[in-house]
C-alpha positions as a printed NumPy array, in Angstrom:
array([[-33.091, 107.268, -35.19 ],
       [-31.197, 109.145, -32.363],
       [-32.077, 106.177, -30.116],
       [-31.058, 103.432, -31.953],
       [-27.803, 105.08 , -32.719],
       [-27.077, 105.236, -29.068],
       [-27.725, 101.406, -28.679],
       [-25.326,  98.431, -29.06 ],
       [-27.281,  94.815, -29.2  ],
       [-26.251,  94.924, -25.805],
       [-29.339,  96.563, -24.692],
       [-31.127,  93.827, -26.755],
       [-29.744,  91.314, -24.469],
       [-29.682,  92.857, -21.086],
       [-33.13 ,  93.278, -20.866],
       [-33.604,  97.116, -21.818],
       [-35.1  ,  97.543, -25.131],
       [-37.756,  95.028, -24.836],
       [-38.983,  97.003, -21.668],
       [-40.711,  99.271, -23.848],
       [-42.829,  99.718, -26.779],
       [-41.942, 101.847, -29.184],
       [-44.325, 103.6  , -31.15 ],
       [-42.417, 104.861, -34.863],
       [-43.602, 108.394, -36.243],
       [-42.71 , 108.415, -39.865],
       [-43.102, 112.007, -39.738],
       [-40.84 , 113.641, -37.819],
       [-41.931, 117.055, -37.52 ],
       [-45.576, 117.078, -38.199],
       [-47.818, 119.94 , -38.273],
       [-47.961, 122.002, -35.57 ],
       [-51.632, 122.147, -34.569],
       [-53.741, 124.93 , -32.428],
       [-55.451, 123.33 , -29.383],
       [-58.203, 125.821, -27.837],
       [-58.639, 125.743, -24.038],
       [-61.223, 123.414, -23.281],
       [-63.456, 124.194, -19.747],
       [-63.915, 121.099, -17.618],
       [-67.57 , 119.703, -17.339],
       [-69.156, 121.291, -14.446],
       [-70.143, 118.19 , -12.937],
       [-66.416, 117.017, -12.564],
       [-65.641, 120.437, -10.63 ],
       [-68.303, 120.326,  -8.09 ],
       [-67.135, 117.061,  -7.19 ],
       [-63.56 , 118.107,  -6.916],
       [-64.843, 120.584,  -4.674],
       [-67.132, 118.796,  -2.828],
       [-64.24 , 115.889,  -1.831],
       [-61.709, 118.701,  -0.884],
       [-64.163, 120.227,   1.154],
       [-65.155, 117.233,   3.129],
       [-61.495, 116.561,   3.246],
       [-61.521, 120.208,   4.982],
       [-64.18 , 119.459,   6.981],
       [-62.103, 116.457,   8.816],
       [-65.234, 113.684,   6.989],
       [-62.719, 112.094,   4.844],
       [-58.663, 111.701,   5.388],
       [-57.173, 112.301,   2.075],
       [-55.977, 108.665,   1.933],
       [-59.885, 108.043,   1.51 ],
       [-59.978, 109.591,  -1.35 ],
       [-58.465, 107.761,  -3.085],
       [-59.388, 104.925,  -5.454],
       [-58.547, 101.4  ,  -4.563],
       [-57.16 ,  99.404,  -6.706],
       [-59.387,  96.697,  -8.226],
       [-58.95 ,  93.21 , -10.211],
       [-59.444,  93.029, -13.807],
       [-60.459,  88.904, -14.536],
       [-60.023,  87.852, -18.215],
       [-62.868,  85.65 , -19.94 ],
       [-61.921,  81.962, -19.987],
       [-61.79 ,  82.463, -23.834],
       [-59.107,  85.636, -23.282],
       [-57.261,  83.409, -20.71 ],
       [-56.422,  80.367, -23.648],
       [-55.737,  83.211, -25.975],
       [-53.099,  84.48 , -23.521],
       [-51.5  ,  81.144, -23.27 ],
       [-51.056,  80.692, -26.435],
       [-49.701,  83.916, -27.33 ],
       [-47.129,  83.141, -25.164],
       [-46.44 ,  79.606, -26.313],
       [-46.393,  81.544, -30.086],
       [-43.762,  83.612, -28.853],
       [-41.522,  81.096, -26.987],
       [-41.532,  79.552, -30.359],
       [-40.828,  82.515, -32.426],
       [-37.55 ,  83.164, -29.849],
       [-36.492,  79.181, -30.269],
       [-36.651,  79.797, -33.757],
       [-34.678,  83.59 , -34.259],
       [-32.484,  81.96 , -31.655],
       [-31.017,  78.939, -33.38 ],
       [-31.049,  81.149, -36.136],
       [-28.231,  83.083, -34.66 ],
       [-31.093,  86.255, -34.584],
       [-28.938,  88.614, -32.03 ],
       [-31.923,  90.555, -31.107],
       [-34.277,  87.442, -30.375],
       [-34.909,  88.767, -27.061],
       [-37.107,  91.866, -27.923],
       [-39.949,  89.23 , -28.099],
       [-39.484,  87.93 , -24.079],
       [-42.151,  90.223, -23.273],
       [-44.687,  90.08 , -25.224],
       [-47.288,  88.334, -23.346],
       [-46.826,  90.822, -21.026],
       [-47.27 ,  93.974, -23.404],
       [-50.37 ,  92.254, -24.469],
       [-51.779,  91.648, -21.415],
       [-51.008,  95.384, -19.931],
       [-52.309,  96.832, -23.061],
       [-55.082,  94.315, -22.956],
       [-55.841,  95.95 , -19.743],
       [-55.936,  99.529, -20.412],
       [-58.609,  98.698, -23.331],
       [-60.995,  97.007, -21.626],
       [-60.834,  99.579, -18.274],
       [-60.801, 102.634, -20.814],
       [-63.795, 100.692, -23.02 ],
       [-66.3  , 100.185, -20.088],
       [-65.323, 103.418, -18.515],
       [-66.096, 103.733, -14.457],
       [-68.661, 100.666, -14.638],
       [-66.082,  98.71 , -12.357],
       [-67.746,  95.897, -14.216],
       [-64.331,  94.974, -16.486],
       [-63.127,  91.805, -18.039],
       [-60.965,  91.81 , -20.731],
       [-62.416,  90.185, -23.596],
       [-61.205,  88.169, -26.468],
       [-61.372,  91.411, -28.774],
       [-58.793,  93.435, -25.984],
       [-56.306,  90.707, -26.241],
       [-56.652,  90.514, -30.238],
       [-56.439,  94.784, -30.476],
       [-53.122,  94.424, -27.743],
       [-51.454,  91.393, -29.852],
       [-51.578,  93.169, -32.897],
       [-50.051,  96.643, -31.864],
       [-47.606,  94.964, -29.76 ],
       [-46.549,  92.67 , -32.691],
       [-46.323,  96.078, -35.114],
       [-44.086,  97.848, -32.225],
       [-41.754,  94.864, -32.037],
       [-41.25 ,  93.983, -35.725],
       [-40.571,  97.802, -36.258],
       [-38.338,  98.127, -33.023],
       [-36.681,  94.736, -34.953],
       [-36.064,  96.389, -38.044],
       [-35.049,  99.644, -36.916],
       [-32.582,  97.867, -34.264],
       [-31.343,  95.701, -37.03 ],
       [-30.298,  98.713, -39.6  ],
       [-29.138, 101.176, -36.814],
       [-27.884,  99.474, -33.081],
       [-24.377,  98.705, -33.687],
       [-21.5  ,  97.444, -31.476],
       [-19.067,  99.216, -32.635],
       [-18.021, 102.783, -34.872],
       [-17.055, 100.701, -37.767],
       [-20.48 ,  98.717, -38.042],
       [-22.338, 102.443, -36.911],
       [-20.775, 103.728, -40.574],
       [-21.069, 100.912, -42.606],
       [-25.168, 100.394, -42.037],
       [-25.599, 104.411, -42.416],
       [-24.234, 103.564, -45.92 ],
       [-26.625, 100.668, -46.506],
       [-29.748, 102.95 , -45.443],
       [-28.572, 105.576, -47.98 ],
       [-28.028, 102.736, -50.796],
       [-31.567, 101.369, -49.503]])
């Protein structure tokens, strides 16, 4: 709520809002709960230690240890999804655009939520295996959150980002009457 309140359709346009995904907590203050201290595995320490002391030793140069960066392919089938998410979406902005929708432009990004998101699944899914490729199922599982975070982001925007004092006060009244 705080955020939207601080937004005019403004930050609609310019790019900012649809930068991010917002994730809505109908809760606002849930339960606090106790976390214990959890020990980390053994295995995962003595190879912490074992890399800093090579790295003492003068074997490795701390730029060695660390990971390169690595390519993530998508599946033919994930690829023709992709597309046509993103010819689904440049639709879906013709259309709220010639309808006059002033915050059409939360949906520019989409195909590239999905495909970020898409991403993260399939590397966190297989783990270390280095043998990734995001499937038809990550792309599917990315659309869909992405989709709930941007209608939500749409209909909070809609009742609460206001360009002026005047329009702030008068859709405060219409969420109380809703």
């Amino acid at each position: 709520a705080e955020l939207f309140s601080s937004l005019d359709r403004g930050a609609v346009a310019d790019g900012f809002l649809n930068r991010m995904l917002i994730v809505f907590a109908d809760e606002q203050q849930p339960p606090r709960r106790r976390v214990g201290r959890a020990e980390p595995p053994e295995d995962l320490v003595g190879r912490l230690v074992d890399l800093e002391n090579r790295v003492a030793l003068g074997e490795l140069e701390r730029s060695d240890a660390c990971p390169v960066a690595a390519m993530v392919p998508m599946s033919p089938e994930a690829e023709a999804m992709m597309e046509q998410i993103n010819d689904d979406a440049d639709a879906r902005i013709a259309a709220l655009r010639s309808a006059g929708e002033p915050l059409s432009d939360l949906w520019v990004r989409l195909g590239a939520h999905v495909a970020k998101l898409a991403l993260i699944k399939c590397v966190s899914d297989y783990g270390r295996s280095g043998d990734w490729k995001i499937q038809v199922h990550d792309i599917e599982w990315a659309h869909k959150f992405v989709v709930w975070c941007l209608e939500r982001t749409m209909a909070e925007a809609a009742t609460r980002a206001a360009d002026s004092q005047t329009e702030a006060q008068t859709q405060r009244v219409l969420r109380i009457i809703t």
